[in-house]
Coordinates of C-alpha atoms in Angstrom, one line a residue:
M1 CA 6.5 49.7 69.1
Q2 CA 7.4 46.1 67.5
I3 CA 6.3 45.7 64.0
L4 CA 6.4 42.7 61.8
V5 CA 6.9 43.5 58.2
I6 CA 5.7 40.9 55.6
N7 CA 6.6 40.6 51.9
A8 CA 4.6 37.6 50.6
G9 CA 5.2 36.2 47.2
S10 CA 3.6 33.4 45.4
S11 CA 6.1 30.9 46.8
S12 CA 8.1 32.6 49.3
M13 CA 7.4 35.0 52.3
K14 CA 10.2 37.3 53.7
Y15 CA 9.7 38.9 57.1
Q16 CA 11.5 41.4 59.6
L17 CA 10.6 42.0 63.1
I18 CA 11.4 45.6 63.9
E19 CA 11.5 47.6 67.0
T20 CA 10.7 51.1 65.6
D21 CA 11.8 53.0 68.7
D22 CA 15.4 52.4 68.0
K23 CA 15.1 51.1 64.4
T24 CA 16.5 47.5 65.6
V25 CA 15.8 44.4 63.5
L26 CA 14.9 41.9 66.2
A27 CA 14.6 39.1 63.8
K28 CA 14.5 38.5 60.1
G29 CA 13.9 35.5 57.7
L30 CA 12.7 33.8 54.6
A31 CA 10.2 31.1 53.9
E32 CA 10.9 29.6 50.6
R33 CA 9.6 27.1 48.1
I34 CA 6.0 27.2 49.6
G35 CA 3.9 24.7 47.9
I36 CA 7.1 23.3 46.3
A37 CA 9.4 20.2 47.3
G38 CA 12.4 21.4 49.3
S39 CA 10.7 24.1 51.2
R40 CA 12.4 25.6 54.4
V41 CA 12.3 28.7 56.6
K42 CA 15.7 30.5 57.3
H43 CA 15.3 32.6 60.4
Q44 CA 18.0 35.1 61.7
F45 CA 18.2 36.7 65.2
T46 CA 20.5 38.1 67.6
K47 CA 21.3 36.6 71.0
N48 CA 23.9 37.8 73.4
G49 CA 25.4 40.3 70.6
A50 CA 25.7 37.4 68.2
S51 CA 24.0 36.7 65.0
I52 CA 22.4 33.4 64.9
E53 CA 20.7 31.5 62.0
K54 CA 18.1 28.7 62.3
V55 CA 17.1 26.7 59.2
V56 CA 13.8 24.7 59.5
E57 CA 13.7 22.1 56.5
Q58 CA 9.9 21.3 56.5
D59 CA 7.3 20.8 53.9
L60 CA 5.3 24.2 53.5
P61 CA 2.1 23.3 51.7
N62 CA 0.9 26.8 52.1
H63 CA 1.4 30.2 53.6
N64 CA -0.7 29.4 56.7
V65 CA 1.9 26.6 57.5
A66 CA 4.8 29.1 56.9
F67 CA 3.3 31.7 59.2
E68 CA 2.8 29.0 61.8
I69 CA 6.5 28.1 61.9
I70 CA 7.7 31.8 61.6
T71 CA 5.5 32.6 64.8
Q72 CA 7.1 29.7 66.7
L73 CA 10.5 30.7 65.7
L74 CA 9.7 34.2 66.9
T75 CA 8.2 32.7 70.3
D76 CA 10.7 29.8 70.7
K77 CA 11.4 29.2 74.4
E78 CA 15.1 29.1 74.2
D79 CA 15.6 31.9 71.6
A80 CA 12.4 33.9 71.9
V81 CA 12.6 37.6 70.5
I82 CA 8.9 38.0 71.7
A83 CA 7.1 36.6 74.5
S84 CA 4.0 36.0 72.5
P85 CA 2.1 36.8 69.3
E86 CA 0.4 39.6 71.4
A87 CA 3.7 41.6 71.7
I88 CA 3.5 42.6 68.0
T89 CA 1.5 45.9 67.8
A90 CA 1.2 45.8 64.0
V91 CA 1.9 43.9 60.8
G92 CA 2.9 45.8 57.8
H93 CA 2.3 44.0 54.6
R94 CA 3.9 45.2 51.3
I95 CA 1.3 45.3 48.7
V96 CA 2.5 45.6 45.0
H97 CA -0.6 47.2 43.5
G98 CA -3.0 49.8 45.0
G99 CA -4.1 51.2 41.6
E100 CA -5.6 54.6 41.8
K101 CA -7.6 53.9 44.7
F102 CA -4.6 54.1 47.3
S103 CA -2.0 57.0 47.5
E104 CA -1.2 56.4 51.2
T105 CA -0.8 53.5 53.7
Q106 CA -4.1 52.0 54.8
V107 CA -5.3 50.1 57.9
I108 CA -6.5 46.7 56.2
T109 CA -10.3 46.3 56.5
P110 CA -12.6 44.1 54.6
E111 CA -13.1 46.7 52.2
V112 CA -9.5 47.4 51.7
K113 CA -9.1 43.6 51.1
E114 CA -11.9 43.7 48.4
T115 CA -10.3 46.6 46.5
I116 CA -6.7 44.8 46.6
R117 CA -8.4 41.8 45.3
A118 CA -10.2 43.8 42.4
L119 CA -7.0 45.1 41.3
I120 CA -5.7 41.5 40.8
P121 CA -5.9 42.0 37.0
L122 CA -3.2 44.8 37.3
A123 CA -0.9 42.6 39.4
P124 CA -1.9 38.8 38.7
L125 CA 1.5 37.4 40.1
H126 CA 1.7 39.8 43.2
N127 CA -1.6 40.8 44.7
P128 CA -3.0 37.3 45.1
A129 CA 0.3 36.3 47.3
N130 CA 0.0 39.6 49.0
L131 CA -3.4 38.8 50.1
I132 CA -2.7 35.4 51.3
G133 CA 0.0 36.8 53.4
V134 CA -2.5 39.2 55.0
E135 CA -5.0 36.6 55.6
A136 CA -2.2 34.3 57.2
A137 CA -1.2 37.2 59.5
E138 CA -4.8 37.9 60.5
K139 CA -5.0 34.3 61.6
F140 CA -1.7 34.2 63.6
F141 CA -1.7 37.8 64.9
P142 CA -5.3 38.6 65.5
N143 CA -4.8 41.2 68.0
A144 CA -2.3 43.2 65.7
V145 CA -3.3 46.0 63.4
Q146 CA -2.8 44.9 59.8
V147 CA -1.6 47.6 57.5
A148 CA -1.1 47.7 53.7
V149 CA 1.8 49.7 52.4
F150 CA 1.5 50.0 48.6
D151 CA 4.5 49.9 46.0
T152 CA 2.6 52.1 43.6
A153 CA 1.3 54.7 46.4
F154 CA 4.3 56.9 46.1
H155 CA 3.7 57.5 42.3
Q156 CA 0.1 58.8 42.7
T157 CA 1.3 62.4 42.5
L158 CA 2.3 61.9 38.8
P159 CA 0.4 64.5 36.8
E160 CA -1.9 63.3 34.1
H161 CA 0.4 64.3 31.2
A162 CA 2.9 61.9 32.6
F163 CA 0.6 58.9 33.7
R164 CA -1.6 58.8 30.7
Y165 CA -0.7 56.9 27.6
A166 CA -1.4 58.3 24.1
I167 CA -4.2 55.8 23.2
P168 CA -8.1 56.1 23.0
E169 CA -9.3 57.6 26.2
K170 CA -11.8 54.7 27.0
F171 CA -8.7 52.5 27.8
Y172 CA -7.9 54.8 30.7
A173 CA -11.4 55.7 31.7
E174 CA -12.7 52.1 31.4
E175 CA -9.8 49.9 32.0
K176 CA -7.4 52.2 34.0
I177 CA -4.6 51.6 31.5
R178 CA -2.0 54.2 32.7
V179 CA 1.4 54.5 34.2
Y180 CA 1.3 53.3 37.9
G181 CA 5.1 52.9 38.6
F182 CA 6.7 50.6 41.3
H183 CA 9.5 50.4 44.0
G184 CA 7.7 53.4 45.4
T185 CA 8.7 52.4 48.9
S186 CA 12.3 52.3 48.0
H187 CA 12.3 55.6 46.0
K188 CA 10.5 57.4 48.8
Y189 CA 13.1 56.1 51.5
V190 CA 16.2 56.8 49.7
Y191 CA 14.9 60.4 48.6
N192 CA 14.2 61.0 52.4
E193 CA 17.5 59.9 53.4
A194 CA 19.3 61.9 51.0
K195 CA 17.5 65.0 51.8
K196 CA 18.3 64.4 55.4
Y197 CA 22.0 63.7 54.6
L198 CA 22.4 66.9 52.4
K199 CA 20.1 69.1 54.7
N200 CA 18.1 70.2 51.6
E201 CA 14.5 70.4 52.2
K202 CA 13.9 71.3 48.7
L203 CA 15.8 68.8 47.1
K204 CA 15.2 67.9 43.3
A205 CA 16.6 64.3 42.8
I206 CA 16.5 61.5 40.3
T207 CA 16.5 58.2 42.3
I208 CA 18.0 55.2 40.5
H209 CA 16.8 51.8 41.9
L210 CA 18.9 49.0 40.3
G211 CA 18.3 45.5 41.1
N212 CA 17.1 42.6 39.2
G213 CA 14.2 44.7 38.4
S214 CA 15.0 48.4 38.0
S215 CA 13.3 51.7 37.8
M216 CA 14.1 55.5 38.2
T217 CA 11.9 58.2 39.3
A218 CA 11.9 62.0 39.2
I219 CA 11.3 63.5 42.4
D220 CA 10.5 67.3 42.7
E221 CA 11.3 69.8 45.3
N222 CA 8.3 69.0 47.2
G223 CA 9.0 65.3 47.5
H224 CA 6.4 64.3 44.8
S225 CA 7.1 61.6 42.1
I226 CA 6.5 63.4 38.8
D227 CA 7.7 60.8 36.4
T228 CA 8.7 57.1 36.8
S229 CA 10.4 54.6 34.5
L230 CA 8.1 51.6 35.1
G231 CA 4.6 51.9 33.8
F232 CA 1.5 50.0 33.7
G233 CA 3.5 46.8 34.4
P234 CA 7.1 46.0 35.5
L235 CA 8.6 45.5 31.9
C236 CA 9.3 48.8 30.6
G237 CA 12.1 51.4 31.2
L238 CA 15.6 50.3 32.1
I239 CA 17.4 47.2 31.0
M240 CA 17.0 44.7 34.0
G241 CA 18.3 41.2 35.0
T242 CA 16.1 39.3 32.7
R243 CA 13.6 41.9 31.3
S244 CA 14.0 43.9 28.1
G245 CA 13.1 47.3 29.3
D246 CA 11.9 49.8 26.6
I247 CA 11.4 48.1 23.2
D248 CA 9.5 49.1 20.0
P249 CA 6.1 47.6 20.0
S250 CA 6.7 46.6 16.4
V251 CA 9.2 44.2 17.4
I252 CA 6.3 42.4 19.3
F253 CA 4.0 42.5 16.4
H254 CA 6.9 41.1 14.2
M255 CA 7.4 38.1 16.6
L256 CA 3.9 37.4 16.4
E257 CA 3.1 37.9 12.7
Q258 CA 6.3 37.1 10.9
L259 CA 8.1 34.7 13.2
N260 CA 4.7 32.8 14.3
M261 CA 5.7 33.0 18.0
P262 CA 2.7 32.7 20.4
L263 CA 2.0 35.5 22.9
E264 CA 2.9 33.5 25.8
K265 CA 6.3 32.8 24.3
I266 CA 6.9 36.4 23.5
K267 CA 6.0 37.3 27.1
N268 CA 8.3 34.9 28.3
V269 CA 11.1 36.3 26.2
L270 CA 10.7 39.8 27.1
N271 CA 10.2 39.1 30.9
K272 CA 12.5 36.1 31.6
E273 CA 15.0 35.7 28.7
S274 CA 16.1 39.3 27.8
G275 CA 18.1 42.1 29.8
M276 CA 21.3 41.2 31.2
L277 CA 20.5 37.5 30.6
G278 CA 19.8 37.8 26.9
L279 CA 22.8 40.0 26.0
A280 CA 25.4 38.6 28.3
G281 CA 24.2 35.0 29.2
S282 CA 23.7 35.8 33.0
S283 CA 21.1 37.9 35.0
D284 CA 23.6 38.4 37.7
A285 CA 25.6 41.6 37.2
R286 CA 28.5 40.1 39.2
D287 CA 29.0 37.3 36.7
V288 CA 28.8 40.0 33.9
A289 CA 31.3 42.1 35.6
A290 CA 33.5 39.1 35.9
R291 CA 33.4 38.4 32.1
Y292 CA 33.8 42.1 31.5
N293 CA 37.1 42.0 33.2
E294 CA 38.3 39.1 31.2
G295 CA 37.6 41.2 28.0
D296 CA 34.4 39.5 27.0
P297 CA 32.8 41.8 24.1
N298 CA 29.2 40.7 25.2
A299 CA 29.7 41.8 28.6
A300 CA 31.2 45.2 27.7
L301 CA 28.3 45.8 25.3
T302 CA 25.9 45.0 28.2
F303 CA 27.2 47.6 30.6
E304 CA 27.5 50.0 27.6
M305 CA 23.7 49.6 26.8
Y306 CA 22.8 49.3 30.5
G307 CA 24.4 52.7 31.2
Y308 CA 23.3 54.3 28.1
R309 CA 19.6 53.6 29.0
I310 CA 20.0 55.0 32.5
R311 CA 21.6 58.1 31.0
K312 CA 18.9 58.6 28.6
Y313 CA 16.3 58.7 31.4
I314 CA 18.7 61.0 33.5
G315 CA 18.6 63.5 30.8
A316 CA 14.8 63.2 30.3
Y317 CA 14.2 63.4 34.0
M318 CA 16.4 66.7 34.3
A319 CA 14.3 68.1 31.6
A320 CA 10.9 67.2 33.5
L321 CA 12.5 68.7 36.8
N322 CA 14.1 71.8 35.2
G323 CA 17.3 70.8 36.6
V324 CA 18.3 68.4 39.4
D325 CA 20.3 68.6 42.6
A326 CA 21.2 64.8 43.0
L327 CA 21.3 61.4 41.6
I328 CA 20.7 58.8 44.1
F329 CA 21.9 55.3 43.3
T330 CA 20.3 52.4 45.4
A331 CA 19.4 48.7 45.6
G332 CA 21.7 45.7 44.5
L333 CA 23.4 47.2 41.6
G334 CA 23.1 50.9 42.6
E335 CA 24.8 50.3 45.9
N336 CA 27.5 47.5 44.9
S337 CA 28.3 47.7 41.2
I338 CA 31.4 50.1 40.3
L339 CA 30.8 49.4 36.7
T340 CA 27.1 50.3 36.6
R341 CA 27.7 53.4 38.3
R342 CA 30.6 54.3 36.1
Y343 CA 28.5 53.7 33.0
A344 CA 25.5 55.4 34.2
C345 CA 27.3 58.5 34.8
K346 CA 29.7 58.3 31.6
N347 CA 29.9 61.3 29.4
L348 CA 27.4 63.5 31.5
E349 CA 29.8 66.4 32.2
G350 CA 27.7 68.7 30.1
L351 CA 25.1 68.2 32.5
G352 CA 27.1 69.0 35.5
I353 CA 27.3 65.4 36.5
E354 CA 30.9 64.2 37.2
L355 CA 31.7 60.8 38.9
D356 CA 34.7 60.8 40.9
E357 CA 36.1 57.3 39.9
E358 CA 38.3 56.8 43.0
L359 CA 35.3 57.7 45.3
N360 CA 33.1 55.4 43.2
V361 CA 35.4 52.4 43.9
D362 CA 36.2 53.2 47.6
N363 CA 32.5 53.6 48.6
N364 CA 31.3 50.5 46.8
H365 CA 29.0 48.6 49.4
A366 CA 28.5 51.7 51.4
D367 CA 26.2 51.3 54.4
T368 CA 25.4 54.9 55.0
P369 CA 24.6 57.7 52.4
V370 CA 27.8 58.8 50.7
E371 CA 28.9 61.3 47.9
I372 CA 30.9 60.2 45.0
Q373 CA 31.1 63.3 42.7
T374 CA 34.0 65.2 41.7
P375 CA 34.6 68.5 43.7
S376 CA 33.8 70.4 40.6
G377 CA 30.6 68.4 39.9
K378 CA 27.4 70.6 39.9
V379 CA 25.2 67.8 40.6
K380 CA 25.6 65.6 43.8
I381 CA 26.0 61.9 43.1
L382 CA 25.0 59.6 46.0
I383 CA 25.0 56.0 47.1
V384 CA 22.2 55.5 49.5
P385 CA 21.4 52.0 50.8
T386 CA 17.7 51.4 50.6
N387 CA 15.7 49.8 53.4
E388 CA 12.2 49.1 52.2
E389 CA 11.2 47.2 55.4
W390 CA 12.2 50.2 57.8
Q391 CA 10.1 52.5 55.5
I392 CA 7.1 50.1 55.8
A393 CA 7.6 49.9 59.5
K394 CA 7.9 53.6 59.8
E395 CA 4.8 54.3 57.9
V396 CA 2.8 51.5 59.7
A397 CA 4.1 53.1 63.2
E398 CA 3.0 56.5 62.1
L399 CA -0.4 55.4 61.1
V400 CA -1.1 53.3 64.1
A401 CA 0.1 56.1 66.3
K402 CA -2.6 58.4 64.7
A403 CA -5.5 56.0 65.2

């Protein structure tokens, strides 16, 4: 089954064409700067065993034009990976917010689209772009089944005592203000990969997704998310590339009332000027690591704070799970940052968590699941590369097969 996976943003669109029978990525690419000067589509595919990249430098005024070019690239006479748009069985769409309505993958109907549209106030930057991607796909792949895979769906198993905030009930009952969590597709994928790797069907795990946006999830022995660090929006929890993570709300009141900062400025500071960028001057952990190795005290403090926040969540989630079998590191920093994993596991021997530093170094950039704990460590420490596109394709294929 050939499935096109779409991740549409406000000015970009990532895509992968996946053959689900053998997990092959037939083509992938990125349309970027949609609606902005300097737009282009980068398209990669394999031909005669060689990886080839094509770049189309062209004005992309909207997502429909981007989709038209992507379709042309996929069906190009010389380098076609599909004979025609009809070859694609289904299109899987990453939809950021499904609210409380969607706890599993859904075939996109007019009613589903209307619900996604109604949830725009909960994800004003993402759901509108996701819908644009859906409508463009409907136009260019009219015979394909359109399917929504929601970032929030995996976390719909959170118990009420974990997803409710201690504010007046009307804010939940009427406005649906609660913990939703994000990165659910990634957390679900790496948990299941770890379960297969460890041959443990009753795995209790803490998944640690560390990218420019980061989150952690406590997953019980039934594979259910029971707590997660991102909440109503993507700002709380861990320190991130440009986001502050957890902060005392009194700081916001102080900025507003004593420093006379407008709300929009405060929001910009916490979302776009904080995190690693605010502490070390760069949102890229590779830059911060280079400064760390040069002895920069701000870089050292950044990794200490970054790791300390992760360790606090590890402790909390071990309590929530009543013990844990495995820590699972994934995503950009989780898979590729020696320093991040080192500081995230620092001084946790009392909890049975012992990082083997040699394995931590040797297995950086792992492309398959790998263990990096010491022989005496009671808790498994794994690096598991994430693959959200494959998880989306898998869920789409399973849903289509049932239909």
